[in-house]
Amino acid sequence: MCPTTLSYSSNSCINARNEIFSYQKCRRKLLIRAEVLTVSPKKKEKSIDELLSVQGIAYTHRRIREVVWKQTHVVNDLLCCRNPSFDPVFLDEAYELCRKICAEYAKTFYLGTKLMTEERQKAIWAIYVWCRRTDELVDGPNADYMNNSVLDRWEERLEDIFKNKPYDMLDAALTDTICKFPLDIKPFKDMIDGMRMDTRKSRYANFQELYMYCYCVAGTVGLMSVPIMGIAPECPVSAQTVYNAALHLGIGNQLTNILRDVGEDALRGRVYLPQDELAQYGIRDEDVFARNVTDQWRGFMKEQIRRARFYFNLAEEGASHLNKASRWPVWSSLILYRKILDAIEENDYDNLTKRAYVGRAKKLFTLPVSYARALSLPSLAIQ
């Protein structure tokens, strides 16, 4: 898979046609927005514009701005000099292992990568595997043994990957990817910070706090992926705009994950929902743990779903401006995650005792739809 309204100037933009980052003089404004939901249970019908207002989140904004700026200023030429000399057979085996892991655990996403060039396929598989391994430190079978020292060691290992000192075969695949594409270490480190948040927080006071969490665990994936997927040669918007859309997709995906998994998280004593917004609807943590699906809960969930959809809408433009061969997995994600929100609605907003999911038949049906969107012109794809 991140806001105040901020603007700044960039001296770098992507020459996507040649697939390299070149320094040109272009000054564009980057808008990184955090949409903070203002809800009122007394009013039943509101437009999206009324429900979502842009408010300043200074700390979050500074952090995201720094990441986007650094990522868009990484230059391939600076990386070539660090290119490691791995045995070609060893590298082939490393990427093949990444491919198998992606195919096993992310079947739909994996299928979407099949349109990408071989080099991009390998790179996106390597990034997926690193993200999955990072997530499993907290949510995997050994999560009971998780502590800050484990994450500190994982971060040191990440730094070694960027220094051409991989620990194992899967790390080597990422090291090779880093040397072929303009990737900065900051999004990777921020994802580890998201895992740290999971070890010390089980409540989020407001959407500002939750937004930062969503950025760390999912928005970072967008920043990692854009340099791999590439930007379309005919792209009329700035590189920063595309990165911003990738962040929005990650935010939307994570918000959807949270809404889908409310019941399961409650069993672990976790509530990944804005406490202040729950209070506005008269909902307490005890109500969540008791799995009480009330009219207040349904009203609250309607607004949370509306917010997630808002971020998906913001993400569409970026999906349409990626390199044509790389759009399919992104559109697949957009469509499938929206269907999870539909499933919550179909369950009458009961995500406390039921887990919303998209069945295999619906998943298969979305593939040709997302494929058609991927091949559409940007102006058509976002309609």
PDB file of C-alpha atoms in Angstrom, residues 20-275:
ATOM      1  CA  ILE A  20      15.555   7.494 -15.332  1.00  0.00           C
ATOM      2  CA  PHE A  21      15.484  10.338 -12.880  1.00  0.00           C
ATOM      3  CA  SER A  22      16.960  13.494 -14.381  1.00  0.00           C
ATOM      4  CA  TYR A  23      17.327  16.941 -12.873  1.00  0.00           C
ATOM      5  CA  GLN A  24      15.219  19.500 -14.669  1.00  0.00           C
ATOM      6  CA  LYS A  25      13.884  22.837 -13.549  1.00  0.00           C
ATOM      7  CA  CYS A  26      10.275  22.399 -12.741  1.00  0.00           C
ATOM      8  CA  ARG A  27       8.529  23.966  -9.818  1.00  0.00           C
ATOM      9  CA  ARG A  28       5.357  22.286  -8.862  1.00  0.00           C
ATOM     10  CA  LYS A  29       3.304  22.343  -5.737  1.00  0.00           C
ATOM     11  CA  LEU A  30       2.908  19.154  -3.789  1.00  0.00           C
ATOM     12  CA  LEU A  31      -0.268  18.764  -1.846  1.00  0.00           C
ATOM     13  CA  ILE A  32      -0.095  16.111   0.812  1.00  0.00           C
ATOM     14  CA  ARG A  33      -3.392  16.082   2.533  1.00  0.00           C
ATOM     15  CA  ALA A  34      -4.668  14.431   5.631  1.00  0.00           C
ATOM     16  CA  GLU A  35      -8.382  14.150   5.469  1.00  0.00           C
ATOM     17  CA  VAL A  36      -9.855  14.420   8.949  1.00  0.00           C
ATOM     18  CA  LEU A  37     -13.418  13.257   9.273  1.00  0.00           C
ATOM     19  CA  THR A  38     -15.881  15.508  11.061  1.00  0.00           C
ATOM     20  CA  VAL A  39     -18.887  13.414  12.009  1.00  0.00           C
ATOM     21  CA  SER A  40     -22.202  14.094  13.646  1.00  0.00           C
ATOM     22  CA  PRO A  41     -24.661  11.294  14.411  1.00  0.00           C
ATOM     23  CA  LYS A  42     -27.547  13.766  14.314  1.00  0.00           C
ATOM     24  CA  LYS A  43     -27.313  14.460  10.585  1.00  0.00           C
ATOM     25  CA  LYS A  44     -28.091  11.478   8.405  1.00  0.00           C
ATOM     26  CA  GLU A  45     -27.185  12.751   4.941  1.00  0.00           C
ATOM     27  CA  LYS A  46     -24.014  14.646   4.135  1.00  0.00           C
ATOM     28  CA  SER A  47     -21.966  15.014   1.034  1.00  0.00           C
ATOM     29  CA  ILE A  48     -18.359  13.842   0.935  1.00  0.00           C
ATOM     30  CA  ASP A  49     -17.169  17.435   0.897  1.00  0.00           C
ATOM     31  CA  GLU A  50     -19.142  18.174   4.049  1.00  0.00           C
ATOM     32  CA  LEU A  51     -17.892  15.064   5.817  1.00  0.00           C
ATOM     33  CA  LEU A  52     -14.234  15.495   4.955  1.00  0.00           C
ATOM     34  CA  SER A  53     -12.333  18.643   5.858  1.00  0.00           C
ATOM     35  CA  VAL A  54      -8.647  19.346   5.403  1.00  0.00           C
ATOM     36  CA  GLN A  55      -6.978  20.171   8.679  1.00  0.00           C
ATOM     37  CA  GLY A  56      -3.349  20.686   9.570  1.00  0.00           C
ATOM     38  CA  ILE A  57      -1.348  17.816  11.017  1.00  0.00           C
ATOM     39  CA  ALA A  58       2.020  19.487  11.214  1.00  0.00           C
ATOM     40  CA  TYR A  59       4.171  16.594  12.427  1.00  0.00           C
ATOM     41  CA  THR A  60       2.696  14.081  10.016  1.00  0.00           C
ATOM     42  CA  HIS A  61       2.971  16.557   7.193  1.00  0.00           C
ATOM     43  CA  ARG A  62       6.650  17.281   7.764  1.00  0.00           C
ATOM     44  CA  ARG A  63       7.456  13.609   7.930  1.00  0.00           C
ATOM     45  CA  ILE A  64       5.630  12.654   4.757  1.00  0.00           C
ATOM     46  CA  ARG A  65       6.979  15.657   2.869  1.00  0.00           C
ATOM     47  CA  GLU A  66      10.521  14.619   3.755  1.00  0.00           C
ATOM     48  CA  VAL A  67       9.950  11.078   2.528  1.00  0.00           C
ATOM     49  CA  VAL A  68       8.380  12.128  -0.770  1.00  0.00           C
ATOM     50  CA  TRP A  69      11.108  14.690  -1.409  1.00  0.00           C
ATOM     51  CA  LYS A  70      13.914  12.216  -0.712  1.00  0.00           C
ATOM     52  CA  GLN A  71      12.325   9.491  -2.799  1.00  0.00           C
ATOM     53  CA  THR A  72      11.843  11.738  -5.834  1.00  0.00           C
ATOM     54  CA  HIS A  73      15.445  12.981  -5.596  1.00  0.00           C
ATOM     55  CA  VAL A  74      17.165   9.615  -5.653  1.00  0.00           C
ATOM     56  CA  VAL A  75      19.122   9.329  -8.903  1.00  0.00           C
ATOM     57  CA  ASN A  76      19.969   6.057 -10.609  1.00  0.00           C
ATOM     58  CA  ASP A  77      23.474   7.229 -11.501  1.00  0.00           C
ATOM     59  CA  LEU A  78      24.279   7.559  -7.815  1.00  0.00           C
ATOM     60  CA  LEU A  79      23.238   3.988  -7.224  1.00  0.00           C
ATOM     61  CA  CYS A  80      25.096   2.344 -10.065  1.00  0.00           C
ATOM     62  CA  CYS A  81      28.437   2.777  -8.352  1.00  0.00           C
ATOM     63  CA  ARG A  82      27.203   0.633  -5.455  1.00  0.00           C
ATOM     64  CA  ASN A  83      26.054  -2.225  -7.653  1.00  0.00           C
ATOM     65  CA  PRO A  84      27.025  -5.526  -5.946  1.00  0.00           C
ATOM     66  CA  SER A  85      28.512  -8.447  -7.825  1.00  0.00           C
ATOM     67  CA  PHE A  86      26.232 -11.379  -7.091  1.00  0.00           C
ATOM     68  CA  ASP A  87      26.524 -14.647  -8.950  1.00  0.00           C
ATOM     69  CA  PRO A  88      23.799 -14.613 -11.644  1.00  0.00           C
ATOM     70  CA  VAL A  89      22.625 -18.104 -10.703  1.00  0.00           C
ATOM     71  CA  PHE A  90      22.359 -17.094  -7.042  1.00  0.00           C
ATOM     72  CA  LEU A  91      20.324 -14.007  -7.981  1.00  0.00           C
ATOM     73  CA  ASP A  92      17.999 -16.022 -10.211  1.00  0.00           C
ATOM     74  CA  GLU A  93      17.335 -18.376  -7.312  1.00  0.00           C
ATOM     75  CA  ALA A  94      16.746 -15.457  -4.944  1.00  0.00           C
ATOM     76  CA  TYR A  95      14.193 -13.826  -7.220  1.00  0.00           C
ATOM     77  CA  GLU A  96      12.536 -17.165  -7.930  1.00  0.00           C
ATOM     78  CA  LEU A  97      12.036 -17.642  -4.201  1.00  0.00           C
ATOM     79  CA  CYS A  98      10.510 -14.151  -3.988  1.00  0.00           C
ATOM     80  CA  ARG A  99       8.219 -15.013  -6.888  1.00  0.00           C
ATOM     81  CA  LYS A 100       6.997 -18.179  -5.170  1.00  0.00           C
ATOM     82  CA  ILE A 101       6.266 -16.358  -1.916  1.00  0.00           C
ATOM     83  CA  CYS A 102       4.329 -13.625  -3.743  1.00  0.00           C
ATOM     84  CA  ALA A 103       2.394 -16.183  -5.791  1.00  0.00           C
ATOM     85  CA  GLU A 104       1.494 -18.114  -2.631  1.00  0.00           C
ATOM     86  CA  TYR A 105       0.408 -15.277  -0.374  1.00  0.00           C
ATOM     87  CA  ALA A 106      -0.756 -12.547  -2.790  1.00  0.00           C
ATOM     88  CA  LYS A 107      -2.293 -14.443  -5.674  1.00  0.00           C
ATOM     89  CA  THR A 108      -4.310 -11.623  -7.228  1.00  0.00           C
ATOM     90  CA  PHE A 109      -1.504  -9.098  -6.902  1.00  0.00           C
ATOM     91  CA  TYR A 110       0.955 -11.621  -8.320  1.00  0.00           C
ATOM     92  CA  LEU A 111      -1.213 -12.216 -11.370  1.00  0.00           C
ATOM     93  CA  GLY A 112      -1.378  -8.455 -11.902  1.00  0.00           C
ATOM     94  CA  THR A 113       2.408  -8.225 -12.040  1.00  0.00           C
ATOM     95  CA  LYS A 114       2.559 -10.550 -15.050  1.00  0.00           C
ATOM     96  CA  LEU A 115       2.149  -7.632 -17.460  1.00  0.00           C
ATOM     97  CA  MET A 116       5.211  -5.882 -16.062  1.00  0.00           C
ATOM     98  CA  THR A 117       8.671  -6.243 -17.563  1.00  0.00           C
ATOM     99  CA  GLU A 118      10.778  -9.047 -16.112  1.00  0.00           C
ATOM    100  CA  GLU A 119      13.059  -6.642 -14.252  1.00  0.00           C
ATOM    101  CA  ARG A 120      10.136  -4.820 -12.688  1.00  0.00           C
ATOM    102  CA  GLN A 121       8.428  -8.070 -11.773  1.00  0.00           C
ATOM    103  CA  LYS A 122      11.477  -9.262  -9.886  1.00  0.00           C
ATOM    104  CA  ALA A 123      11.880  -5.944  -8.095  1.00  0.00           C
ATOM    105  CA  ILE A 124       8.253  -5.730  -6.966  1.00  0.00           C
ATOM    106  CA  TRP A 125       8.394  -9.349  -5.737  1.00  0.00           C
ATOM    107  CA  ALA A 126      11.512  -8.552  -3.712  1.00  0.00           C
ATOM    108  CA  ILE A 127       9.821  -5.542  -2.103  1.00  0.00           C
ATOM    109  CA  TYR A 128       6.664  -7.543  -1.381  1.00  0.00           C
ATOM    110  CA  VAL A 129       8.700 -10.243   0.370  1.00  0.00           C
ATOM    111  CA  TRP A 130      10.595  -7.736   2.532  1.00  0.00           C
ATOM    112  CA  CYS A 131       7.315  -6.052   3.546  1.00  0.00           C
ATOM    113  CA  ARG A 132       5.729  -9.385   4.344  1.00  0.00           C
ATOM    114  CA  ARG A 133       8.672 -10.494   6.464  1.00  0.00           C
ATOM    115  CA  THR A 134       8.558  -7.173   8.301  1.00  0.00           C
ATOM    116  CA  ASP A 135       4.833  -7.522   8.987  1.00  0.00           C
ATOM    117  CA  GLU A 136       5.250 -11.089  10.218  1.00  0.00           C
ATOM    118  CA  LEU A 137       7.618  -9.914  12.939  1.00  0.00           C
ATOM    119  CA  VAL A 138       4.514  -8.501  14.662  1.00  0.00           C
ATOM    120  CA  ASP A 139       1.670 -10.597  13.260  1.00  0.00           C
ATOM    121  CA  GLY A 140       3.428 -13.858  12.374  1.00  0.00           C
ATOM    122  CA  PRO A 141       3.815 -17.130  14.308  1.00  0.00           C
ATOM    123  CA  ASN A 142       6.686 -15.715  16.393  1.00  0.00           C
ATOM    124  CA  ALA A 143       4.873 -12.502  17.319  1.00  0.00           C
ATOM    125  CA  ASP A 144       4.783 -13.522  20.999  1.00  0.00           C
ATOM    126  CA  TYR A 145       8.558 -13.106  21.105  1.00  0.00           C
ATOM    127  CA  MET A 146       8.467  -9.647  19.553  1.00  0.00           C
ATOM    128  CA  ASN A 147      10.160  -6.763  21.331  1.00  0.00           C
ATOM    129  CA  ASN A 148      11.965  -3.552  20.440  1.00  0.00           C
ATOM    130  CA  SER A 149      15.355  -5.239  20.274  1.00  0.00           C
ATOM    131  CA  VAL A 150      14.085  -7.562  17.532  1.00  0.00           C
ATOM    132  CA  LEU A 151      12.914  -4.575  15.490  1.00  0.00           C
ATOM    133  CA  ASP A 152      16.192  -2.766  16.159  1.00  0.00           C
ATOM    134  CA  ARG A 153      18.106  -5.738  14.776  1.00  0.00           C
ATOM    135  CA  TRP A 154      15.757  -5.870  11.768  1.00  0.00           C
ATOM    136  CA  GLU A 155      16.440  -2.186  11.088  1.00  0.00           C
ATOM    137  CA  GLU A 156      20.212  -2.791  11.299  1.00  0.00           C
ATOM    138  CA  ARG A 157      19.750  -5.613   8.819  1.00  0.00           C
ATOM    139  CA  LEU A 158      17.869  -3.239   6.510  1.00  0.00           C
ATOM    140  CA  GLU A 159      20.770  -0.797   6.659  1.00  0.00           C
ATOM    141  CA  ASP A 160      23.114  -3.625   5.711  1.00  0.00           C
ATOM    142  CA  ILE A 161      20.896  -4.422   2.721  1.00  0.00           C
ATOM    143  CA  PHE A 162      21.353  -0.849   1.519  1.00  0.00           C
ATOM    144  CA  LYS A 163      25.120  -1.172   2.122  1.00  0.00           C
ATOM    145  CA  ASN A 164      25.416  -4.263  -0.106  1.00  0.00           C
ATOM    146  CA  LYS A 165      25.704  -6.607   2.864  1.00  0.00           C
ATOM    147  CA  PRO A 166      22.619  -8.834   2.653  1.00  0.00           C
ATOM    148  CA  TYR A 167      22.127 -11.438   5.344  1.00  0.00           C
ATOM    149  CA  ASP A 168      20.356 -14.100   3.284  1.00  0.00           C
ATOM    150  CA  MET A 169      19.085 -14.868  -0.202  1.00  0.00           C
ATOM    151  CA  LEU A 170      15.874 -12.846   0.137  1.00  0.00           C
ATOM    152  CA  ASP A 171      17.828  -9.851   1.393  1.00  0.00           C
ATOM    153  CA  ALA A 172      20.136 -10.200  -1.613  1.00  0.00           C
ATOM    154  CA  ALA A 173      17.177  -9.856  -3.984  1.00  0.00           C
ATOM    155  CA  LEU A 174      16.274  -6.556  -2.349  1.00  0.00           C
ATOM    156  CA  THR A 175      19.888  -5.360  -2.427  1.00  0.00           C
ATOM    157  CA  ASP A 176      19.990  -6.029  -6.161  1.00  0.00           C
ATOM    158  CA  THR A 177      16.658  -4.221  -6.615  1.00  0.00           C
ATOM    159  CA  ILE A 178      17.910  -1.171  -4.711  1.00  0.00           C
ATOM    160  CA  CYS A 179      20.851  -0.929  -7.055  1.00  0.00           C
ATOM    161  CA  LYS A 180      18.657  -1.023 -10.142  1.00  0.00           C
ATOM    162  CA  PHE A 181      15.898   1.367  -9.087  1.00  0.00           C
ATOM    163  CA  PRO A 182      15.907   4.763  -7.319  1.00  0.00           C
ATOM    164  CA  LEU A 183      14.795   3.647  -3.866  1.00  0.00           C
ATOM    165  CA  ASP A 184      15.434   5.542  -0.637  1.00  0.00           C
ATOM    166  CA  ILE A 185      15.720   3.794   2.733  1.00  0.00           C
ATOM    167  CA  LYS A 186      13.289   6.122   4.532  1.00  0.00           C
ATOM    168  CA  PRO A 187      10.006   4.399   3.579  1.00  0.00           C
ATOM    169  CA  PHE A 188      11.491   1.051   4.648  1.00  0.00           C
ATOM    170  CA  LYS A 189      12.506   2.485   8.019  1.00  0.00           C
ATOM    171  CA  ASP A 190       9.101   4.086   8.442  1.00  0.00           C
ATOM    172  CA  MET A 191       7.452   0.697   7.937  1.00  0.00           C
ATOM    173  CA  ILE A 192       9.548  -0.690  10.780  1.00  0.00           C
ATOM    174  CA  ASP A 193       8.372   2.281  12.872  1.00  0.00           C
ATOM    175  CA  GLY A 194       4.830   1.152  12.109  1.00  0.00           C
ATOM    176  CA  MET A 195       5.664  -2.250  13.577  1.00  0.00           C
ATOM    177  CA  ARG A 196       6.998  -0.481  16.667  1.00  0.00           C
ATOM    178  CA  MET A 197       3.680   1.321  16.995  1.00  0.00           C
ATOM    179  CA  ASP A 198       1.938  -2.057  16.977  1.00  0.00           C
ATOM    180  CA  THR A 199       4.048  -3.204  19.928  1.00  0.00           C
ATOM    181  CA  ARG A 200       3.262  -0.196  22.128  1.00  0.00           C
ATOM    182  CA  LYS A 201      -0.151   1.137  21.037  1.00  0.00           C
ATOM    183  CA  SER A 202      -3.544  -0.516  21.027  1.00  0.00           C
ATOM    184  CA  ARG A 203      -5.638   2.679  20.868  1.00  0.00           C
ATOM    185  CA  TYR A 204      -5.587   5.767  18.649  1.00  0.00           C
ATOM    186  CA  ALA A 205      -6.956   8.976  20.151  1.00  0.00           C
ATOM    187  CA  ASN A 206      -7.945  10.551  16.840  1.00  0.00           C
ATOM    188  CA  PHE A 207      -7.604  10.226  13.094  1.00  0.00           C
ATOM    189  CA  GLN A 208      -4.323  12.149  13.073  1.00  0.00           C
ATOM    190  CA  GLU A 209      -2.713   9.355  15.102  1.00  0.00           C
ATOM    191  CA  LEU A 210      -4.379   6.629  13.061  1.00  0.00           C
ATOM    192  CA  TYR A 211      -3.342   8.295   9.819  1.00  0.00           C
ATOM    193  CA  MET A 212       0.309   8.199  10.840  1.00  0.00           C
ATOM    194  CA  TYR A 213      -0.006   4.507  11.638  1.00  0.00           C
ATOM    195  CA  CYS A 214      -1.654   3.830   8.265  1.00  0.00           C
ATOM    196  CA  TYR A 215       1.136   5.711   6.517  1.00  0.00           C
ATOM    197  CA  CYS A 216       3.847   3.698   8.256  1.00  0.00           C
ATOM    198  CA  VAL A 217       2.402   0.246   7.656  1.00  0.00           C
ATOM    199  CA  ALA A 218       0.822   0.790   4.211  1.00  0.00           C
ATOM    200  CA  GLY A 219       1.465   4.213   2.698  1.00  0.00           C
ATOM    201  CA  THR A 220       5.166   3.417   2.672  1.00  0.00           C
ATOM    202  CA  VAL A 221       4.499   0.554   0.270  1.00  0.00           C
ATOM    203  CA  GLY A 222       3.281   3.076  -2.286  1.00  0.00           C
ATOM    204  CA  LEU A 223       6.512   5.066  -1.995  1.00  0.00           C
ATOM    205  CA  MET A 224       8.546   1.897  -2.455  1.00  0.00           C
ATOM    206  CA  SER A 225       6.511   0.779  -5.458  1.00  0.00           C
ATOM    207  CA  VAL A 226       6.311   3.888  -7.654  1.00  0.00           C
ATOM    208  CA  PRO A 227      10.008   3.844  -8.691  1.00  0.00           C
ATOM    209  CA  ILE A 228       9.622   0.185  -9.656  1.00  0.00           C
ATOM    210  CA  MET A 229       6.376   0.553 -11.562  1.00  0.00           C
ATOM    211  CA  GLY A 230       7.458   3.709 -13.339  1.00  0.00           C
ATOM    212  CA  ILE A 231       5.480   6.715 -14.501  1.00  0.00           C
ATOM    213  CA  ALA A 232       3.899   6.899 -17.954  1.00  0.00           C
ATOM    214  CA  PRO A 233       5.917   8.896 -20.537  1.00  0.00           C
ATOM    215  CA  GLU A 234       2.842  10.964 -21.387  1.00  0.00           C
ATOM    216  CA  CYS A 235       2.040  11.708 -17.730  1.00  0.00           C
ATOM    217  CA  PRO A 236       0.829  15.348 -17.521  1.00  0.00           C
ATOM    218  CA  VAL A 237       1.166  15.647 -13.735  1.00  0.00           C
ATOM    219  CA  SER A 238       4.238  15.961 -11.520  1.00  0.00           C
ATOM    220  CA  ALA A 239       6.035  12.952 -10.090  1.00  0.00           C
ATOM    221  CA  GLN A 240       5.127  14.188  -6.621  1.00  0.00           C
ATOM    222  CA  THR A 241       1.438  14.034  -7.535  1.00  0.00           C
ATOM    223  CA  VAL A 242       1.797  10.380  -8.496  1.00  0.00           C
ATOM    224  CA  TYR A 243       3.641   9.611  -5.258  1.00  0.00           C
ATOM    225  CA  ASN A 244       0.918  11.396  -3.331  1.00  0.00           C
ATOM    226  CA  ALA A 245      -1.731   9.230  -5.003  1.00  0.00           C
ATOM    227  CA  ALA A 246       0.270   6.116  -4.086  1.00  0.00           C
ATOM    228  CA  LEU A 247       0.227   7.244  -0.465  1.00  0.00           C
ATOM    229  CA  HIS A 248      -3.545   7.694  -0.637  1.00  0.00           C
ATOM    230  CA  LEU A 249      -3.968   4.153  -1.968  1.00  0.00           C
ATOM    231  CA  GLY A 250      -1.972   2.793   0.947  1.00  0.00           C
ATOM    232  CA  ILE A 251      -4.057   4.805   3.410  1.00  0.00           C
ATOM    233  CA  GLY A 252      -7.297   3.573   1.845  1.00  0.00           C
ATOM    234  CA  ASN A 253      -6.103  -0.038   1.873  1.00  0.00           C
ATOM    235  CA  GLN A 254      -5.094   0.091   5.529  1.00  0.00           C
ATOM    236  CA  LEU A 255      -8.300   1.804   6.613  1.00  0.00           C
ATOM    237  CA  THR A 256     -10.171  -0.982   4.828  1.00  0.00           C
ATOM    238  CA  ASN A 257      -8.056  -3.648   6.549  1.00  0.00           C
ATOM    239  CA  ILE A 258      -8.884  -2.057   9.885  1.00  0.00           C
ATOM    240  CA  LEU A 259     -12.630  -2.013   9.167  1.00  0.00           C
ATOM    241  CA  ARG A 260     -12.555  -5.606   7.935  1.00  0.00           C
ATOM    242  CA  ASP A 261     -10.625  -6.855  10.977  1.00  0.00           C
ATOM    243  CA  VAL A 262     -12.382  -4.931  13.790  1.00  0.00           C
ATOM    244  CA  GLY A 263     -13.777  -8.106  15.351  1.00  0.00           C
ATOM    245  CA  GLU A 264     -10.506 -10.027  15.204  1.00  0.00           C
ATOM    246  CA  ASP A 265      -8.531  -7.089  16.587  1.00  0.00           C
ATOM    247  CA  ALA A 266     -11.014  -6.751  19.449  1.00  0.00           C
ATOM    248  CA  LEU A 267     -10.253 -10.324  20.494  1.00  0.00           C
ATOM    249  CA  ARG A 268      -6.640  -9.205  20.945  1.00  0.00           C
ATOM    250  CA  GLY A 269      -7.684  -6.152  22.938  1.00  0.00           C
ATOM    251  CA  ARG A 270      -6.953  -3.759  20.074  1.00  0.00           C
ATOM    252  CA  VAL A 271      -9.174  -0.991  18.721  1.00  0.00           C
ATOM    253  CA  TYR A 272      -7.754   0.630  15.578  1.00  0.00           C
ATOM    254  CA  LEU A 273     -10.499   3.241  15.427  1.00  0.00           C
ATOM    255  CA  PRO A 274     -10.398   6.955  16.340  1.00  0.00           C
ATOM    256  CA  GLN A 275     -11.431   7.146  19.985  1.00  0.00           C
TER     257      GLN A 275
END
